[in-house]
PDB file of C-alpha atoms and ligand atoms in Angstrom:
ATOM      1  CA  MET Q   1      83.908 -77.223 -55.606  1.00 71.00           C
ATOM      2  CA  GLU Q   2      87.067 -77.444 -53.526  1.00 77.00           C
ATOM      3  CA  ASP Q   3      87.102 -75.944 -50.042  1.00 92.00           C
ATOM      4  CA  CYS Q   4      83.325 -75.546 -49.932  1.00 98.00           C
ATOM      5  CA  ILE Q   5      81.935 -76.903 -46.657  1.00 98.00           C
ATOM      6  CA  PHE Q   6      78.504 -77.603 -48.126  1.00 98.00           C
ATOM      7  CA  CYS Q   7      79.942 -79.400 -51.186  1.00 98.00           C
ATOM      8  CA  LYS Q   8      81.897 -81.592 -48.749  1.00 98.00           C
ATOM      9  CA  ILE Q   9      78.688 -82.307 -46.807  1.00 98.00           C
ATOM     10  CA  ILE Q  10      76.874 -83.098 -50.091  1.00 98.00           C
ATOM     11  CA  ASP Q  11      79.707 -85.479 -51.100  1.00 97.00           C
ATOM     12  CA  LYS Q  12      79.603 -87.060 -47.594  1.00 97.00           C
ATOM     13  CA  GLU Q  13      83.237 -86.094 -47.020  1.00 97.00           C
ATOM     14  CA  LYS Q  14      82.034 -84.168 -43.969  1.00 97.00           C
ATOM     15  CA  PRO Q  15      79.379 -85.547 -41.585  1.00 97.00           C
ATOM     16  CA  SER Q  16      76.068 -83.785 -41.034  1.00 98.00           C
ATOM     17  CA  ASP Q  17      72.611 -84.486 -39.696  1.00 98.00           C
ATOM     18  CA  ILE Q  18      70.652 -85.135 -42.883  1.00 98.00           C
ATOM     19  CA  ILE Q  19      66.890 -84.577 -42.666  1.00 97.00           C
ATOM     20  CA  TYR Q  20      66.032 -85.098 -46.339  1.00 97.00           C
ATOM     21  CA  GLU Q  21      67.866 -85.682 -49.595  1.00 98.00           C
ATOM     22  CA  ASN Q  22      67.052 -86.180 -53.271  1.00 98.00           C
ATOM     23  CA  ASP Q  23      69.127 -85.953 -56.469  1.00 98.00           C
ATOM     24  CA  GLU Q  24      69.226 -82.166 -56.416  1.00 98.00           C
ATOM     25  CA  ILE Q  25      68.749 -80.993 -52.831  1.00 98.00           C
ATOM     26  CA  ILE Q  26      69.924 -81.875 -49.335  1.00 98.00           C
ATOM     27  CA  VAL Q  27      68.401 -80.666 -46.052  1.00 98.00           C
ATOM     28  CA  ILE Q  28      70.592 -80.706 -42.941  1.00 98.00           C
ATOM     29  CA  LYS Q  29      70.405 -79.471 -39.377  1.00 98.00           C
ATOM     30  CA  ASP Q  30      72.381 -76.278 -38.830  1.00 98.00           C
ATOM     31  CA  ALA Q  31      75.482 -77.035 -36.735  1.00 98.00           C
ATOM     32  CA  ASN Q  32      74.948 -73.860 -34.711  1.00 97.00           C
ATOM     33  CA  PRO Q  33      71.148 -73.541 -34.465  1.00 97.00           C
ATOM     34  CA  LYS Q  34      69.738 -70.055 -33.857  1.00 95.00           C
ATOM     35  CA  THR Q  35      66.235 -71.421 -33.158  1.00 96.00           C
ATOM     36  CA  PRO Q  36      64.903 -74.750 -31.768  1.00 96.00           C
ATOM     37  CA  VAL Q  37      64.410 -75.899 -35.371  1.00 97.00           C
ATOM     38  CA  HIS Q  38      67.079 -74.588 -37.732  1.00 98.00           C
ATOM     39  CA  LEU Q  39      67.464 -76.408 -41.034  1.00 98.00           C
ATOM     40  CA  LEU Q  40      69.484 -75.571 -44.119  1.00 98.00           C
ATOM     41  CA  ILE Q  41      68.004 -76.391 -47.524  1.00 98.00           C
ATOM     42  CA  ILE Q  42      70.906 -76.655 -49.943  1.00 98.00           C
ATOM     43  CA  PRO Q  43      70.994 -77.342 -53.698  1.00 98.00           C
ATOM     44  CA  LYS Q  44      73.621 -79.928 -54.629  1.00 98.00           C
ATOM     45  CA  LYS Q  45      74.717 -77.691 -57.503  1.00 98.00           C
ATOM     46  CA  HIS Q  46      77.344 -75.258 -56.250  1.00 98.00           C
ATOM     47  CA  ILE Q  47      75.910 -71.777 -56.714  1.00 98.00           C
ATOM     48  CA  SER Q  48      77.805 -69.231 -54.636  1.00 98.00           C
ATOM     49  CA  SER Q  49      74.909 -66.915 -53.759  1.00 98.00           C
ATOM     50  CA  VAL Q  50      71.653 -65.400 -54.975  1.00 98.00           C
ATOM     51  CA  ASN Q  51      73.838 -63.031 -56.981  1.00 98.00           C
ATOM     52  CA  HIS Q  52      75.102 -66.051 -58.955  1.00 98.00           C
ATOM     53  CA  ILE Q  53      71.714 -67.566 -59.872  1.00 98.00           C
ATOM     54  CA  GLU Q  54      71.153 -67.910 -63.626  1.00 98.00           C
ATOM     55  CA  VAL Q  55      67.851 -68.261 -65.497  1.00 98.00           C
ATOM     56  CA  GLU Q  56      68.608 -71.997 -65.882  1.00 98.00           C
ATOM     57  CA  ASP Q  57      68.448 -72.294 -62.058  1.00 98.00           C
ATOM     58  CA  LYS Q  58      64.833 -71.063 -61.859  1.00 98.00           C
ATOM     59  CA  ALA Q  59      63.260 -74.506 -61.353  1.00 98.00           C
ATOM     60  CA  LEU Q  60      65.889 -75.490 -58.794  1.00 98.00           C
ATOM     61  CA  MET Q  61      65.235 -72.315 -56.773  1.00 98.00           C
ATOM     62  CA  GLY Q  62      61.523 -73.110 -56.803  1.00 98.00           C
ATOM     63  CA  ASP Q  63      62.316 -76.637 -55.642  1.00 98.00           C
ATOM     64  CA  LEU Q  64      64.185 -75.225 -52.629  1.00 98.00           C
ATOM     65  CA  ILE Q  65      60.972 -73.568 -51.437  1.00 98.00           C
ATOM     66  CA  LEU Q  66      58.847 -76.632 -52.217  1.00 98.00           C
ATOM     67  CA  THR Q  67      61.344 -78.699 -50.214  1.00 98.00           C
ATOM     68  CA  ALA Q  68      61.010 -76.269 -47.301  1.00 98.00           C
ATOM     69  CA  LYS Q  69      57.233 -76.774 -47.412  1.00 98.00           C
ATOM     70  CA  LYS Q  70      57.603 -80.562 -47.562  1.00 98.00           C
ATOM     71  CA  VAL Q  71      60.058 -80.743 -44.665  1.00 98.00           C
ATOM     72  CA  ALA Q  72      58.022 -78.307 -42.557  1.00 98.00           C
ATOM     73  CA  LYS Q  73      54.966 -80.516 -43.036  1.00 98.00           C
ATOM     74  CA  GLU Q  74      56.914 -83.664 -42.146  1.00 97.00           C
ATOM     75  CA  GLU Q  75      58.296 -81.967 -39.037  1.00 95.00           C
ATOM     76  CA  ASN Q  76      54.778 -80.745 -38.105  1.00 96.00           C
ATOM     77  CA  LEU Q  77      55.900 -77.117 -37.964  1.00 96.00           C
ATOM     78  CA  LYS Q  78      53.016 -74.694 -37.411  1.00 93.00           C
ATOM     79  CA  GLY Q  79      54.946 -71.750 -38.766  1.00 95.00           C
ATOM     80  CA  TYR Q  80      58.436 -70.905 -39.852  1.00 96.00           C
ATOM     81  CA  LYS Q  81      60.634 -68.355 -41.516  1.00 96.00           C
ATOM     82  CA  LEU Q  82      62.674 -68.838 -44.675  1.00 97.00           C
ATOM     83  CA  LEU Q  83      65.782 -66.729 -44.999  1.00 97.00           C
ATOM     84  CA  ILE Q  84      68.616 -66.319 -47.484  1.00 98.00           C
ATOM     85  CA  ASN Q  85      71.654 -64.254 -46.577  1.00 97.00           C
ATOM     86  CA  VAL Q  86      73.349 -62.719 -49.602  1.00 98.00           C
ATOM     87  CA  GLY Q  87      76.979 -61.642 -49.556  1.00 97.00           C
ATOM     88  CA  LYS Q  88      79.265 -60.974 -46.611  1.00 97.00           C
ATOM     89  CA  GLU Q  89      77.471 -57.715 -45.825  1.00 97.00           C
ATOM     90  CA  GLY Q  90      74.169 -59.621 -45.909  1.00 97.00           C
ATOM     91  CA  GLY Q  91      75.375 -62.080 -43.291  1.00 96.00           C
ATOM     92  CA  GLN Q  92      76.385 -64.900 -45.657  1.00 98.00           C
ATOM     93  CA  ILE Q  93      79.240 -66.956 -44.218  1.00 98.00           C
ATOM     94  CA  VAL Q  94      79.131 -70.066 -46.422  1.00 98.00           C
ATOM     95  CA  ASP Q  95      79.476 -69.238 -50.121  1.00 98.00           C
ATOM     96  CA  HIS Q  96      77.129 -71.984 -51.356  1.00 98.00           C
ATOM     97  CA  ILE Q  97      73.541 -70.783 -51.670  1.00 98.00           C
ATOM     98  CA  HIS Q  98      71.196 -72.105 -48.973  1.00 98.00           C
ATOM     99  CA  LEU Q  99      67.780 -71.428 -47.524  1.00 98.00           C
ATOM    100  CA  HIS Q 100      67.508 -71.221 -43.727  1.00 98.00           C
ATOM    101  CA  LEU Q 101      64.319 -72.719 -42.260  1.00 98.00           C
ATOM    102  CA  LEU Q 102      63.831 -71.293 -38.771  1.00 97.00           C
ATOM    103  CA  SER Q 103      61.094 -72.290 -36.343  1.00 97.00           C
ATOM    104  CA  GLY Q 104      60.255 -72.979 -32.715  1.00 94.00           C
ATOM    105  CA  ARG Q 105      60.353 -69.487 -31.239  1.00 91.00           C
ATOM    106  CA  PRO Q 106      59.399 -65.980 -32.339  1.00 88.00           C
ATOM    107  CA  ILE Q 107      62.093 -64.518 -34.557  1.00 84.00           C
ATOM    108  CA  GLU Q 108      62.621 -60.802 -35.061  1.00 83.00           C
ATOM    109  CA  ILE Q 109      64.135 -59.886 -38.380  1.00 78.00           C
ATOM    110  CA  PRO Q 110      64.584 -56.166 -38.923  1.00 70.00           C
TER     111      PRO Q 110
HETATM  112  P1  5GP X 201      75.007 -68.142 -43.689  1.00 89.73           P
HETATM  113  O1  5GP X 201      75.438 -67.185 -42.631  1.00 89.73           O
HETATM  114  O2  5GP X 201      76.083 -68.393 -44.712  1.00 89.73           O
HETATM  115  O3  5GP X 201      73.681 -67.778 -44.311  1.00 89.73           O
HETATM  116  O4  5GP X 201      74.710 -69.504 -42.934  1.00 89.73           O
HETATM  117  C1  5GP X 201      75.636 -70.528 -42.818  1.00 89.73           C
HETATM  118  C2  5GP X 201      75.088 -71.479 -41.790  1.00 89.73           C
HETATM  119  O5  5GP X 201      75.778 -72.694 -41.908  1.00 89.73           O
HETATM  120  C3  5GP X 201      75.280 -70.997 -40.344  1.00 89.73           C
HETATM  121  O6  5GP X 201      74.016 -70.923 -39.698  1.00 89.73           O
HETATM  122  C4  5GP X 201      76.195 -72.045 -39.726  1.00 89.73           C
HETATM  123  O7  5GP X 201      75.849 -72.345 -38.385  1.00 89.73           O
HETATM  124  C5  5GP X 201      76.005 -73.241 -40.643  1.00 89.73           C
HETATM  125  N1  5GP X 201      77.166 -74.089 -40.780  1.00 89.73           N
HETATM  126  C6  5GP X 201      78.444 -73.696 -41.016  1.00 89.73           C
HETATM  127  N2  5GP X 201      79.256 -74.753 -41.130  1.00 89.73           N
HETATM  128  C7  5GP X 201      78.471 -75.853 -40.973  1.00 89.73           C
HETATM  129  C8  5GP X 201      78.749 -77.252 -40.985  1.00 89.73           C
HETATM  130  O8  5GP X 201      79.883 -77.705 -41.172  1.00 89.73           O
HETATM  131  N3  5GP X 201      77.696 -78.086 -40.781  1.00 89.73           N
HETATM  132  C9  5GP X 201      76.418 -77.614 -40.590  1.00 89.73           C
HETATM  133  N4  5GP X 201      75.463 -78.534 -40.393  1.00 89.73           N
HETATM  134  N5  5GP X 201      76.135 -76.296 -40.563  1.00 89.73           N
HETATM  135  C10 5GP X 201      77.147 -75.431 -40.755  1.00 89.73           C
HETATM  136 ZN1   ZN X 202      79.629 -75.737 -52.653  1.00 89.73          ZN
END
């Protein structure tokens, strides 16, 4: 996908701090962390947002959460929040679906 920051990161055209990667998913450190631990769990398939998920993406969406669990265990996180912003009004800035993993301080989400 042209002009997608996360596709460029996935293709290694743009540098990032990679925490974990397999054939379908990449986990990177957020460039502008909101919490002491702020990771982004990103499918390599370009899906613009939750509103663009199809039934065929069901397993991949499950794998995002399983990857969050795996990384949290590896990073010895006691607790964490998982968050997906959907659409501009929902706080989504990058139009390539991603799961935020936030940890390291209490987080208030209204
Ligand atoms: P959104 O608001 O779309 O849910 O979250 C996008 C996140 O991506 C933000 O937390 C932002 O800091 C992060 N981000 C934006 N551009 C880059 C980048 O080039 N590299 C990394 N590592 N994170 C980015
Ligand atoms: Zn993309």
